[in-house]
XYZ file of C-alpha atoms in Angstrom:
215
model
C 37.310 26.502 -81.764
C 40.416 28.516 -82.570
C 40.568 30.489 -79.207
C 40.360 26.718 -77.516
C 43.129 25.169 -80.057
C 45.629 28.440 -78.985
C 44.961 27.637 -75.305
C 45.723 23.992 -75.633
C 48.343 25.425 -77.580
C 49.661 26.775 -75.040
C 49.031 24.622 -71.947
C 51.605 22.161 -74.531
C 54.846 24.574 -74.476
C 54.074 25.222 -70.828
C 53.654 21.293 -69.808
C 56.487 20.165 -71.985
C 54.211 18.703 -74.319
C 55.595 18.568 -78.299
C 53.351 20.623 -80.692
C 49.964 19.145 -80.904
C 50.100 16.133 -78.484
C 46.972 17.992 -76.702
C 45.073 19.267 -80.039
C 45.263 15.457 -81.208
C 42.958 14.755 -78.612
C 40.683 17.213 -79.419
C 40.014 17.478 -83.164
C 36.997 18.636 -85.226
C 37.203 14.970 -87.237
C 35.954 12.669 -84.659
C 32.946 12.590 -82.701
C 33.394 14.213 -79.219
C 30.826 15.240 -76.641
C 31.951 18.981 -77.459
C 29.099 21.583 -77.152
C 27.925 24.580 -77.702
C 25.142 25.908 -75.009
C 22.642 28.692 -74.400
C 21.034 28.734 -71.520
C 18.341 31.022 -70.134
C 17.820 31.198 -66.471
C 14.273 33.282 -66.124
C 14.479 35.569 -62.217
C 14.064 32.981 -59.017
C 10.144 34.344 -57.608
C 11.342 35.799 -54.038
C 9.308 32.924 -52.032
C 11.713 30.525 -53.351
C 14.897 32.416 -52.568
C 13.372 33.141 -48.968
C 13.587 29.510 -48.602
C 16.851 28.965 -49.912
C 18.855 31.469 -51.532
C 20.397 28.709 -53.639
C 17.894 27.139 -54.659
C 17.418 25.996 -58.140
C 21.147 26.793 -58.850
C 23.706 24.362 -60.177
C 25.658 22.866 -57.687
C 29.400 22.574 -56.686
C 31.063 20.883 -59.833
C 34.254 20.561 -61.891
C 33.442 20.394 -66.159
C 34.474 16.913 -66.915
C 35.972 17.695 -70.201
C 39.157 19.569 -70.857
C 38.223 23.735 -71.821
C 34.726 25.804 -70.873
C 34.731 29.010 -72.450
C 31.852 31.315 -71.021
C 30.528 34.416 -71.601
C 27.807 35.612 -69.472
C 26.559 39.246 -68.644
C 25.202 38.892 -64.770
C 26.924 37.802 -62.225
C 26.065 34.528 -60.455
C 29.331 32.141 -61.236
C 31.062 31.561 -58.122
C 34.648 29.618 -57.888
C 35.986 27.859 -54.863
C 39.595 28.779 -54.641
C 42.413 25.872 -54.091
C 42.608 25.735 -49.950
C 39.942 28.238 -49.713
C 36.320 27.660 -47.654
C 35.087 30.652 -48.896
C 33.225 30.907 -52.102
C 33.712 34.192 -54.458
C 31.802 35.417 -56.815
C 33.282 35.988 -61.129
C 32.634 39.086 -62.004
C 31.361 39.454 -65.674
C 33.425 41.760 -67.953
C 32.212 42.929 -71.170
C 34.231 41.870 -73.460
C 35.612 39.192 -71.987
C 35.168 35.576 -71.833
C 35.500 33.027 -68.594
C 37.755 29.770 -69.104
C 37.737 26.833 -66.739
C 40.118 23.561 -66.806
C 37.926 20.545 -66.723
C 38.855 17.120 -65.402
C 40.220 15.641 -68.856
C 42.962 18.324 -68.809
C 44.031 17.562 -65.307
C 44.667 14.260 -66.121
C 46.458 14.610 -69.282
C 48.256 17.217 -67.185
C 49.129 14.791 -64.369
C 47.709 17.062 -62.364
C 49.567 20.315 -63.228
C 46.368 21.816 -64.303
C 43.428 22.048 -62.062
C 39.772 22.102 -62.645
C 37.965 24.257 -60.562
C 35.366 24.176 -58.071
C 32.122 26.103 -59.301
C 28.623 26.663 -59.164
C 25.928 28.873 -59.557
C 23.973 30.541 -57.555
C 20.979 33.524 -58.452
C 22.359 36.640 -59.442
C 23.322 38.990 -56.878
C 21.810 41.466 -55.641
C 19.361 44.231 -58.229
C 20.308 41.226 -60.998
C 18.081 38.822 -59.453
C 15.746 40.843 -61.493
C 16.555 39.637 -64.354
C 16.827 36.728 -66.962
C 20.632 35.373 -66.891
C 21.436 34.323 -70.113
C 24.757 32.265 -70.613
C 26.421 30.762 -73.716
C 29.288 28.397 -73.414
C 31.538 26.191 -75.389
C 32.630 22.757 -74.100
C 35.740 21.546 -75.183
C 36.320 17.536 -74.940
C 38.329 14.937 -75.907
C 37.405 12.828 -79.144
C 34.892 9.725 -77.931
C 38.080 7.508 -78.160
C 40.829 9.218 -76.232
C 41.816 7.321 -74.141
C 42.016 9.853 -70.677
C 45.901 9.509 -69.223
C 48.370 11.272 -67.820
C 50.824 11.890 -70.908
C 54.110 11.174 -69.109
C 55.604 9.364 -72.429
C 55.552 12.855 -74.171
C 56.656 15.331 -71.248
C 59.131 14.696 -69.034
C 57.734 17.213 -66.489
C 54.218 15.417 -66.830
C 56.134 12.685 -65.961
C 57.672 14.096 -63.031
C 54.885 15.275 -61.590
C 53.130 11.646 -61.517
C 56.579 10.149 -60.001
C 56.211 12.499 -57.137
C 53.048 11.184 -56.210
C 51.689 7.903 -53.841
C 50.926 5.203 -55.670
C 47.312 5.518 -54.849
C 46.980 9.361 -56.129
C 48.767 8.071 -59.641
C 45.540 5.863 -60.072
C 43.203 8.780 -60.401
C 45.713 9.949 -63.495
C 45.074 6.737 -65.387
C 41.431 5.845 -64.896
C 41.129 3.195 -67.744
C 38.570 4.954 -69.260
C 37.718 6.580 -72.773
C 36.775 10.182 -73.019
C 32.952 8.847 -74.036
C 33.101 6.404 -71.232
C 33.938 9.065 -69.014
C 31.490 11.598 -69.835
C 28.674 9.474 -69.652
C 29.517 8.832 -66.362
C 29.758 12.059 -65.158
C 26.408 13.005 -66.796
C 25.082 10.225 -64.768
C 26.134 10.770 -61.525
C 26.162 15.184 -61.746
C 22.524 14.075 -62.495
C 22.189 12.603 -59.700
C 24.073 14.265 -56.995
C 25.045 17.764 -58.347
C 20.944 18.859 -59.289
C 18.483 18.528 -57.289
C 15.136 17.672 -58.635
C 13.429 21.098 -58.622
C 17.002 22.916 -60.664
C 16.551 20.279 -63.119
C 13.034 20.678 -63.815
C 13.139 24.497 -64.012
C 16.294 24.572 -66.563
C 14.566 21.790 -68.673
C 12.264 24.367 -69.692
C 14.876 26.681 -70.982
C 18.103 25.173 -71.601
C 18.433 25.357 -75.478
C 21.588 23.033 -76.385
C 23.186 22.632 -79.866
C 25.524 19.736 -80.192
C 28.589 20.454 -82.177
C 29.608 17.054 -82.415
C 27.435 14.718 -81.981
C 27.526 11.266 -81.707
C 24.619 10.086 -83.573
């Protein structure tokens, strides 16, 4: 939680944002759908990769909630770079931990940060071998924030919405709560993002431990 506060920390002095208009959003008082997750991905038997070398993988996605911090030792994570066709590969470093932007921060941002384009696919390679194990932290808003671009509190924020069409401004003010919004996107990543036979073989080993919970 600390590492995530200091880079919300400072995403605020580089947006323009006073101290703590982002951490408001994001404290350890109210119930958010923040999580902590381990997940254990056992080797993909060869018959199934012959079919499809991506099979049982996750699929193209953005995190819809505002920091992922990952740390993972095979490789596997692949990014789709801004203008780019061509998907690359994140190599693991020991030591080291892999952040993404998810959706929630874009739109607070008004679209100054980005959330990236990623999926995963088997490990490459001699990995394939083995069992990819992966624990990651999601970062998101309280269950009441209410998702916005925050153009009343940065004047560069604010800029950045003026400069777009009317119809892109829409997507920065969706008129929807951060709970709202991740149910949503549970829904639908359910249904279009995983295919039947990834969800069924990660069932069996995705061990998740809510941090805050909303029961």
């Amino acid at each position: 939680m600390d590492v995530n506060n200091t880079l919300l920390g400072v995403f605020e002095r580089q947006l323009g944002l006073p101290a703590g208009a982002l951490l408001q959003y994001h404290t350890d008082i109210e119930p958010s759908g923040s999580e902590a997750r381990v997940i254990k991905a056992p080797p993909r038997p060869p018959e199934i990769l012959a079919q499809d070398p991506e099979l049982l993988s996750l699929k193209a996605h953005t995190d819809f909630g505002s920091l992922s911090v990952l740390h993972n030792r095979l490789g596997g994570l692949q990014v789709l770079p801004p203008g780019s066709t061509c998907w690359q590969y994140v190599c693991p470093l020991a030591g080291h931990a892999i952040c993404n932007v998810g959706d929630a921060l874009t739109i607070f941002s008004g679209g100054l940060l980005h959330s990236s384009m990623h999926r995963v696919v088997p490990p490459p390679g001699a990995q394939a071998a083995y069992d990819r194990w992966s624990l990651v932290f999601f970062t998101r808003p309280g269950d009441s924030s209410q998702l916005r671009a925050l153009i009343d509190e940065s004047p560069i924020i604010r800029k950045a919405i003026n400069a777009k069409s009317t119809e892109e401004r829409e997507k920065y003010f969706p008129k929807s709560t951060a709970a709202e919004w991740f149910l949503r996107r549970v829904k639908y990543s359910r249904i279009h993002n995983l295919t039947v036979g990834h969800f069924q073989w990660f069932q069996q080993t995705d061990l998740c431990s809510t941090i805050h919970s909303r029961a």
